[in-house]
Coordinates of C-alpha atoms and ligand atoms in Angstrom, one line a residue:
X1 CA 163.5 47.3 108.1
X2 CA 160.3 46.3 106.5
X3 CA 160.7 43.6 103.8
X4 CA 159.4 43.8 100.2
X5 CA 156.0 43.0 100.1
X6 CA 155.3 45.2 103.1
X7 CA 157.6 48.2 101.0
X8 CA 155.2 47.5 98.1
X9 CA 152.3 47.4 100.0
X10 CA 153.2 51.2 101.5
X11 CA 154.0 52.6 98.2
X12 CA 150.5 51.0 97.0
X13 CA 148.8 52.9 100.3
X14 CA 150.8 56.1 99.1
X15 CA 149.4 55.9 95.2
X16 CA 145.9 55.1 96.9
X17 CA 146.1 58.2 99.0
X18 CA 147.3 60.4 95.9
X19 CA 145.2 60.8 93.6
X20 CA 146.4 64.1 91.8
X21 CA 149.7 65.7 92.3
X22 CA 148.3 68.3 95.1
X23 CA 147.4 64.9 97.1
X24 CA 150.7 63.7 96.8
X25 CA 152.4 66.6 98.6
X26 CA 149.5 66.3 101.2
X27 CA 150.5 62.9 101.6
X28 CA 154.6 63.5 101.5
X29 CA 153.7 66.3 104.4
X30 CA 151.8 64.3 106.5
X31 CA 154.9 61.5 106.8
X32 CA 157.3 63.6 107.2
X33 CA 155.9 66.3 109.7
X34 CA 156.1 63.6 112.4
X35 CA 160.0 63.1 111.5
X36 CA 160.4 67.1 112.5
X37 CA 160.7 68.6 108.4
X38 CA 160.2 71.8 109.0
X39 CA 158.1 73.9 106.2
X40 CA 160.0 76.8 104.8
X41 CA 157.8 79.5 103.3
X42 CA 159.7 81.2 100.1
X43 CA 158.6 84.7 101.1
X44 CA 160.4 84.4 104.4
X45 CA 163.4 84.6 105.6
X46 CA 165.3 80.9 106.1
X47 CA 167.2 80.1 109.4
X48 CA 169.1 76.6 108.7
X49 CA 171.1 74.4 110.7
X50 CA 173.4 71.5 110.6
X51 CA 171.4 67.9 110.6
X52 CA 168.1 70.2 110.2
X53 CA 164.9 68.6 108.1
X54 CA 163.1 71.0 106.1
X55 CA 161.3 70.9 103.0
X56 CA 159.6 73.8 100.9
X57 CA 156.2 73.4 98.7
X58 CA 155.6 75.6 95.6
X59 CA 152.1 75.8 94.0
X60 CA 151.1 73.1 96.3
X61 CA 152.2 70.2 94.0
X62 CA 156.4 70.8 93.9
X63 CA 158.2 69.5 96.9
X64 CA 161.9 69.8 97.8
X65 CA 163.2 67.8 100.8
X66 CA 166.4 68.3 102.6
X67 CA 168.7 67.8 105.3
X68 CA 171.8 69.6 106.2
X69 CA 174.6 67.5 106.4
X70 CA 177.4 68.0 108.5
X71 CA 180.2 68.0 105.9
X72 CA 180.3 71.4 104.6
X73 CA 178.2 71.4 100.9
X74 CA 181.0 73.4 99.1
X75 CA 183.4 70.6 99.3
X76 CA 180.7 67.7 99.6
X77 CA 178.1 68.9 97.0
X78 CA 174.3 68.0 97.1
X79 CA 173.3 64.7 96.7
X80 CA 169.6 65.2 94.8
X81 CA 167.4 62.4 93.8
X82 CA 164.5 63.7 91.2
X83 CA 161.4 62.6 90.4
X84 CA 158.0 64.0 89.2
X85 CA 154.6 64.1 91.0
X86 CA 152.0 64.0 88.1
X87 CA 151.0 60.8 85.8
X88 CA 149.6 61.9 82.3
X89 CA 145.5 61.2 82.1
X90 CA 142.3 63.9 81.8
X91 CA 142.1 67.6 83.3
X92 CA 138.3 69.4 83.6
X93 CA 137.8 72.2 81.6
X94 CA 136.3 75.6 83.4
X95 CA 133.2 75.2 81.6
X96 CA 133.5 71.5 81.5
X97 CA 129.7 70.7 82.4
X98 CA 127.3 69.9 79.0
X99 CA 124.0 67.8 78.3
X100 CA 123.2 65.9 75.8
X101 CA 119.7 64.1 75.6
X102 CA 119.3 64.8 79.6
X103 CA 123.0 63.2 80.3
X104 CA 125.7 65.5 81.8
X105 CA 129.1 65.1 80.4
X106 CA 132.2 66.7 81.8
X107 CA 134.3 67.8 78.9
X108 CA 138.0 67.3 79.4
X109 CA 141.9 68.0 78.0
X110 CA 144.4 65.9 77.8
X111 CA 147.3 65.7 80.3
X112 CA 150.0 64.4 78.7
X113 CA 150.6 61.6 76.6
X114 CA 147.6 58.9 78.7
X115 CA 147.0 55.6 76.7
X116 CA 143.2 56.8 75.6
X117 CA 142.2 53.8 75.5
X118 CA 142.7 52.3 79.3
X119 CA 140.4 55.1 80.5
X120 CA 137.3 53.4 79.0
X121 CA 135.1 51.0 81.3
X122 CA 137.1 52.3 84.5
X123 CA 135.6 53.4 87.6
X124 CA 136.8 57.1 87.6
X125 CA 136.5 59.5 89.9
X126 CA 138.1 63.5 90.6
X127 CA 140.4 64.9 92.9
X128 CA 142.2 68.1 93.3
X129 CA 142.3 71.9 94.5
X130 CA 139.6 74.2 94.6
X131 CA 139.4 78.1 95.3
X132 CA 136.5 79.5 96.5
X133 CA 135.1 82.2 99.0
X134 CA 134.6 80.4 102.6
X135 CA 131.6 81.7 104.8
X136 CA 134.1 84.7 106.3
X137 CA 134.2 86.6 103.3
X138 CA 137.8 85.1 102.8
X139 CA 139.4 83.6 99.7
X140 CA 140.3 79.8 100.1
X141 CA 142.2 77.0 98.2
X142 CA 141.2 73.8 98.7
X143 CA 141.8 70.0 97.9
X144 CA 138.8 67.5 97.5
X145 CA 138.2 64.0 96.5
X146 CA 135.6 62.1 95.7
X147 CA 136.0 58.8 96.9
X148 CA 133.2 57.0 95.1
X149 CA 132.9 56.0 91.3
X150 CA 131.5 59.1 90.0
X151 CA 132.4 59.4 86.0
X152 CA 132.7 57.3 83.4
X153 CA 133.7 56.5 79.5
X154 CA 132.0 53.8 78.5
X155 CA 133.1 51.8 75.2
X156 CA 130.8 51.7 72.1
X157 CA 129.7 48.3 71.9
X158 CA 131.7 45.9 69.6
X159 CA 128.3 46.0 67.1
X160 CA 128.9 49.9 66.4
X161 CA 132.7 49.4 66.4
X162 CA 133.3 46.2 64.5
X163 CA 137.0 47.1 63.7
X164 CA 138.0 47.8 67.0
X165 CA 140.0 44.5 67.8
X166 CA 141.9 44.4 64.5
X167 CA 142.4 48.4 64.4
X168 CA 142.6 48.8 67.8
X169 CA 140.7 51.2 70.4
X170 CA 140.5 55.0 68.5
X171 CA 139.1 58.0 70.6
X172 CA 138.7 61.4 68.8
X173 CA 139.8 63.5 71.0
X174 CA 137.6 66.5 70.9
X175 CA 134.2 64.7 70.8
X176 CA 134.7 61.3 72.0
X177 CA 136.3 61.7 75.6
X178 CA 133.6 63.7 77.3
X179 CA 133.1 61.6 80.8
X180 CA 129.3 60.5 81.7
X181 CA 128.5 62.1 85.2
X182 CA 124.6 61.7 86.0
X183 CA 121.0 62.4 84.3
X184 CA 119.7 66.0 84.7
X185 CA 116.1 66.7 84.8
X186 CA 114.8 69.2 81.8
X187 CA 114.9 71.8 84.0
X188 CA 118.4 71.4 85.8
X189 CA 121.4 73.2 84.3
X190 CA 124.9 71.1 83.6
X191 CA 127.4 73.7 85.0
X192 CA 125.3 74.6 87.8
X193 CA 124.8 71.1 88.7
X194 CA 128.4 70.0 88.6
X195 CA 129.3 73.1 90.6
X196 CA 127.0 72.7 93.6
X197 CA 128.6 69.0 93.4
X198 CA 132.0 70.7 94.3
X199 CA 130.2 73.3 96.6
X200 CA 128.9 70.2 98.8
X201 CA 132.4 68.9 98.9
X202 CA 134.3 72.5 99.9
X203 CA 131.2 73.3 102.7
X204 CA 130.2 76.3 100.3
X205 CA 127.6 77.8 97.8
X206 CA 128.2 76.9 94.3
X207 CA 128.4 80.5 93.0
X208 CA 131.6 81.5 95.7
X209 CA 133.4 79.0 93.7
X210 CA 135.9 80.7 91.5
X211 CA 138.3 78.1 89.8
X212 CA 139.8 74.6 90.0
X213 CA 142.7 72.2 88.7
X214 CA 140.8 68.8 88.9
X215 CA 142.1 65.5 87.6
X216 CA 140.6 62.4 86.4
X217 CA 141.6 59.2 88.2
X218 CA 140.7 55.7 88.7
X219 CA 138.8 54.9 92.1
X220 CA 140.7 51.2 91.7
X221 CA 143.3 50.3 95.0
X222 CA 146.8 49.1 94.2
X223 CA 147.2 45.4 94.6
X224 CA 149.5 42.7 94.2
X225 CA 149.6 40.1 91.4
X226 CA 150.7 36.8 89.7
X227 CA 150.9 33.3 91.0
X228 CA 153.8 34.3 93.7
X229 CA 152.3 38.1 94.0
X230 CA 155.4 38.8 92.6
X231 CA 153.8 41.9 90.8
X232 CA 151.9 45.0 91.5
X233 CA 149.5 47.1 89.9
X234 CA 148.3 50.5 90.1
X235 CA 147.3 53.7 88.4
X236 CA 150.3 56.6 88.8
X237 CA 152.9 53.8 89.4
X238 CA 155.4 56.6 86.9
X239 CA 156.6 58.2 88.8
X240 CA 155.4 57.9 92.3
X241 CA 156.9 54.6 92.5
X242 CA 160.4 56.7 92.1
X243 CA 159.0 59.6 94.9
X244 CA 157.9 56.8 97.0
X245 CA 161.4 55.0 96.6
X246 CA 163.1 58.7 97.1
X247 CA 161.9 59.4 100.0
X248 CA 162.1 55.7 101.8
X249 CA 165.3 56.2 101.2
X250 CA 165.8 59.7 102.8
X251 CA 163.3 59.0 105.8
X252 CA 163.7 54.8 106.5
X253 CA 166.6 53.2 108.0
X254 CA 169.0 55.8 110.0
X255 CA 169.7 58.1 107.3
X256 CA 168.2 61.4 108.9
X257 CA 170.2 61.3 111.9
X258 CA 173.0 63.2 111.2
X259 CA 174.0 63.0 107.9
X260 CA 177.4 63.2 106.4
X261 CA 176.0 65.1 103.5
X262 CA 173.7 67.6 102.3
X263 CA 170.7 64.9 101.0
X264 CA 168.0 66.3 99.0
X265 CA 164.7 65.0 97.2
X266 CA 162.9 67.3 94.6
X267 CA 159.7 65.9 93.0
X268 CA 158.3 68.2 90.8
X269 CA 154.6 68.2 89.0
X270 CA 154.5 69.0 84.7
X271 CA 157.3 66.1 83.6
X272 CA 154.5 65.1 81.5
X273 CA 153.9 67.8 80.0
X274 CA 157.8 69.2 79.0
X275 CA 158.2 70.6 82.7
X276 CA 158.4 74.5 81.4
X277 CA 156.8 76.1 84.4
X278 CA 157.4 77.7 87.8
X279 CA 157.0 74.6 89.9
X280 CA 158.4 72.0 86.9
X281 CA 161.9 70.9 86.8
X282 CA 163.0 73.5 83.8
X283 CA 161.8 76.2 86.3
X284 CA 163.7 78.1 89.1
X285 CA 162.6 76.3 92.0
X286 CA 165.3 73.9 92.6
X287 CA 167.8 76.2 91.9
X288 CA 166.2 78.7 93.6
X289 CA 166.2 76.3 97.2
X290 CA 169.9 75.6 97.0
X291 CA 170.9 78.6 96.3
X292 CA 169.0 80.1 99.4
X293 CA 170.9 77.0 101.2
X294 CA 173.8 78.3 100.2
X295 CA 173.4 81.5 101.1
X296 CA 171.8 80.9 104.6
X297 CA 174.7 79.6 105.1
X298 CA 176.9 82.8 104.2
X299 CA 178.5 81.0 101.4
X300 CA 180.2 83.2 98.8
X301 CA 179.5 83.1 95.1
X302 CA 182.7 81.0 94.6
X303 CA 181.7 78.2 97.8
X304 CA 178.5 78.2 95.9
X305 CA 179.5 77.2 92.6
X306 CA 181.5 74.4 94.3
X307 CA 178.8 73.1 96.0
X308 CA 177.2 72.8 92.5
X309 CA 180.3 71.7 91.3
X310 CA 180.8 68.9 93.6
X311 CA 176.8 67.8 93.3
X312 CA 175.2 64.7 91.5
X313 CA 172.2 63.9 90.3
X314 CA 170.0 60.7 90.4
X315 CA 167.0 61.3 88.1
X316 CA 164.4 58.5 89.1
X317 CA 161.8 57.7 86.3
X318 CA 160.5 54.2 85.6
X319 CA 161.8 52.2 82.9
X320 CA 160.1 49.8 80.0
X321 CA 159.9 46.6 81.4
X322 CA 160.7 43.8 78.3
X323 CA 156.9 42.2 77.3
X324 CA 157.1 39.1 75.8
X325 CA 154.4 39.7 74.0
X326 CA 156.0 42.1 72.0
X327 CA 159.3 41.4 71.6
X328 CA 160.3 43.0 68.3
X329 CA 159.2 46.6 70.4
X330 CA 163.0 46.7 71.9
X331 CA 166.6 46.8 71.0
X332 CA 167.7 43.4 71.3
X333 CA 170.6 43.4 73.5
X334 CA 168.9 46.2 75.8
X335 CA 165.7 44.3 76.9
X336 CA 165.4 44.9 80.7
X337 CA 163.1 42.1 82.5
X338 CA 160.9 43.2 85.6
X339 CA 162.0 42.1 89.0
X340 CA 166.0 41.7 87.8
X341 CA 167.1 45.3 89.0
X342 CA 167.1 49.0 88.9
X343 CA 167.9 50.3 84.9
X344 CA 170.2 52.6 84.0
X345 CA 169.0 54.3 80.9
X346 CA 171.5 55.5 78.2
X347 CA 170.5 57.8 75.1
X348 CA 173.4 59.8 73.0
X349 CA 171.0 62.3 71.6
X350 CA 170.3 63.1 75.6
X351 CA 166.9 62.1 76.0
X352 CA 168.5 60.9 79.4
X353 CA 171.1 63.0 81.2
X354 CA 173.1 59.8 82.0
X355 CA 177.0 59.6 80.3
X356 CA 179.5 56.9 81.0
X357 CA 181.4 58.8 84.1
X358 CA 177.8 59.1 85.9
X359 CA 176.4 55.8 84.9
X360 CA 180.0 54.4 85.9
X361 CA 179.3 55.7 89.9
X362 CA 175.6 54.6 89.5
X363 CA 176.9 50.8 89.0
X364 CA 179.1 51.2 91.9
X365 CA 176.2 52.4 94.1
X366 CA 174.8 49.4 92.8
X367 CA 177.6 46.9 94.1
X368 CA 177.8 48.4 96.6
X369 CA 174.7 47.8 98.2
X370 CA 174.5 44.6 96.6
X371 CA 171.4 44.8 93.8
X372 CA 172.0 43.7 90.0
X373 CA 171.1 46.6 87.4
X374 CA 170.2 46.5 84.2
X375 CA 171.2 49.1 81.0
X376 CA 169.1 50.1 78.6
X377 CA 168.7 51.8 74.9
X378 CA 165.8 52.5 73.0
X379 CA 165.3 51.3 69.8
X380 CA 166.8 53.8 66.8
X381 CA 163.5 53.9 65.1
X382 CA 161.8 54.9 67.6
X383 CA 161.4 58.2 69.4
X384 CA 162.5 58.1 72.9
X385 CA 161.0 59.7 76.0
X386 CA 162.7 61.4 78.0
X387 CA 163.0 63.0 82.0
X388 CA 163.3 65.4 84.3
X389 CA 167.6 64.2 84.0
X390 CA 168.5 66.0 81.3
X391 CA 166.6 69.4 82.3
X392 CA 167.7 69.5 85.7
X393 CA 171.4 68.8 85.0
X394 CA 171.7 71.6 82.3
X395 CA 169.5 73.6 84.1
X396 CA 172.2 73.7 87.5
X397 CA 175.7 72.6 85.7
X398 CA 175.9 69.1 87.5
X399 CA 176.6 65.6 86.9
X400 CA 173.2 63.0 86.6
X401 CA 171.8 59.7 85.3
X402 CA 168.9 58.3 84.3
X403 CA 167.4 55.1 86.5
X404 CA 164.5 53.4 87.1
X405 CA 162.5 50.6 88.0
X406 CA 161.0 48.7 84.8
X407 CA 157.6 48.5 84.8
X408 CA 154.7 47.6 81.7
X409 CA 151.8 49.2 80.4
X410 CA 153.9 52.9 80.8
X411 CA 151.0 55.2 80.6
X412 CA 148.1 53.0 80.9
X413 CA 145.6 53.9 83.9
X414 CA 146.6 51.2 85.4
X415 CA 149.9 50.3 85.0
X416 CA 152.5 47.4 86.6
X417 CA 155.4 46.5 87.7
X418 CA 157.9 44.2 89.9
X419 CA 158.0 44.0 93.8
X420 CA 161.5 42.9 93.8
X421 CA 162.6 45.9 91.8
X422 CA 161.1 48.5 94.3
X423 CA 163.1 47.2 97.2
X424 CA 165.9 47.0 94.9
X425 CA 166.0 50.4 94.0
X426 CA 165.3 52.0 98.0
X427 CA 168.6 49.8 98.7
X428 CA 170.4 52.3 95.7
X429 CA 168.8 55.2 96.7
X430 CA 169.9 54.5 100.6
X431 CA 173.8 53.7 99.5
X432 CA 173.8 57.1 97.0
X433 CA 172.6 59.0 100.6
X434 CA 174.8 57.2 102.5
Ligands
LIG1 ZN1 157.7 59.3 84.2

């Protein structure tokens, strides 16, 4: 069992080696091909057996894990941990590439809700999946990164900008986000140039490439801080600190070898952006894998709807961390301190699926494996955010609640959080699988 530092250390090696949501499945894949998952294609037919591994990818950045336990799933239910794949920050655009005075810009959108702001002065960079036409003729999808600091948005000096420390930071949007990528020479073409950039990456020519989903992130690694290294930092830390935590718990410490029950992890991309697609959480493609589980395993409408019945749901998200700094930014009595325990997140208008027989089990999981928890509330005049909980649970009819680990600077492109509370919440995780 590897201690808390070196569990931080691997989820910090796991952001580093994810830097869009198509990485991250990359990355899930390679760990848990070695532990014999088998890949299930949707447009085959699925042959399941009892203890089996298997997990199924959609659109490249939706995983769902599972392993068949040996208690039959009408009477014992699922037990589903979910958490989302994709951190909020910039998208390219197709026809992203424009000059201005000789410098080539790379026009963006906005994914999600990013703090603007953080993006400025960073060393960012762009990963994701390409399709093009290889050299047989044959049409190809692709992921690339590039590794080295290759865009940036550089702040407007504090003489142009005089206001910005007492008004704070304000971007337009439209005209004030475009990303710096190089100086063209009179003759050289923006879109042309930026697209034989991603032809050297994908071994191509620039005109066989078709289309791409590429995302803005920050070439920075992960690292620990604060006089005791009791804190770490790191771009995408919501949520793949929860995936990472989800899936330590499915794939460390004994869990895999012959389950009692049916375990499943589903990490979805678009949380940030409501979730309403094929491969997001309001979509069919959790339902759609346990009902195929189901009925691999001849279970009849009425077996089914127990097994959904009889399921619960832990949605994983991170949680705002208290910041003394701020202190009049949270409900007094609900202030939850990094490094003091997993928090369980309560809202009545159901921001968060969690109600007070789910959150009641949660704090026995808790106990049970020995970690403190925390509850929190937002503050009533404030809009709350919300997860993947509440979507997924109406969505399939079963019991969930809201945790996470609290973490500062929620949305920032570089965000951090507490090393205690990681291992803290891979102990949950592990006693909820149990
Ligand atoms: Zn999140």
């Amino acid at each position: 069992m590897r201690n808390k530092q070196e569990q931080v250390q691997d989820l910090l090696a796991f952001i580093d080696t994810s830097p869009s949501p198509w990485h991250v499945i990359e990355t899930i894949e390679a760990a848990i091909k070695p532990l014999g998952f088998i890949k299930l294609d949707e447009t085959a037919k699925w042959l399941l057996r009892t203890s089996g591994r298997y997990y199924v990818v959609r659109d490249d950045s939706s995983v769902v894990l599972f392993v068949v336990g040996k208690k039959p799933v009408a009477d014992a239910g699922f037990r589903i941990i979910g958490a989302h794949t994709d951190s909020p920050g910039f998208r390219i655009r197709p026809n992203a590439a424009t000059t201005n005075h000789g410098f080539a810009r790379l026009s963006v959108e906005i994914y999600g809700g990013p703090i603007l702001a953080t993006f400025t002065d960073r060393d960012l960079s762009l990963a994701g999946r390409i399709s093009h036409i290889d050299q047989q003729g044959n049409l190809t999808h692709q992921l690339i990164r590039f590794d080295q600091s290759l865009l940036r948005l550089p702040n407007l000096a504090i003489h142009m900008n005089r206001g910005v420390n007492e008004e704070g930071l304000k971007l337009h949007k439209q005209n004030e986000l475009p990303l710096l990528l190089t100086q063209l020479a009179e003759d050289q073409l923006p879109q042309s140039f930026f697209k034989s950039l991603l032809a050297q990456k994908t071994g191509t020519d620039a005109n066989q490439i078709l289309s791409w989903d590429l995302s803005v992130y920050d070439t920075q690694k992960g690292a620990f801080w604060g006089a005791n290294q009791e804190f770490y930092a790191n771009s995408q830390i919501d949520n793949l600190a929860s995936c990472h935590a989800a899936l330590q718990a499915l794939l460390d410490g004994g869990i895999l070898e012959n389950p009692e029950n049916t375990l499943v992890c589903a990490l979805f991309d678009h949380e940030e952006i409501g979730s309403e697609s094929h491969i997001g959480a309001a979509g069919s493609f959790l339902p759609d894998v346990l009902q195929r589980i189901c009925s691999t395993f001849s279970m009849d409408r009425e077996d089914t709807a127990r097994a959904f019945a009889n399921s619960f749901l832990i949605s994983a998200d991170m949680a705002h961390a208290y910041h003394p700094n701020f202190p009049s930014a949270y409900d007094a009595d609900h202030k939850v301190l990094v490094n003091q325990g997993p928090v369980i997140k309560s809202n009545s208008n159901r921001r968060y699926s969690s109600e007070s027989i789910s959150v009641a089990c949660l704090i026995q999981y808790c106990e049970n494996a020995n970690v403190p928890y925390q509850r929190y509330s937002h503050r009533s005049d404030l809009p709350c955010g919300s997860t993947i909980g509440p979507i997924v649970s109406a969505k399939l009819g079963i019991r969930s609640v809201d945790i996470g680990c609290p973490m500062w600077a929620m949305h920032s492109v570089r965000e951090s959080a507490g090393v205690q509370d990681h291992e803290y919440m891979i102990k949950v995780m592990k006693q909820f699988f149990q």
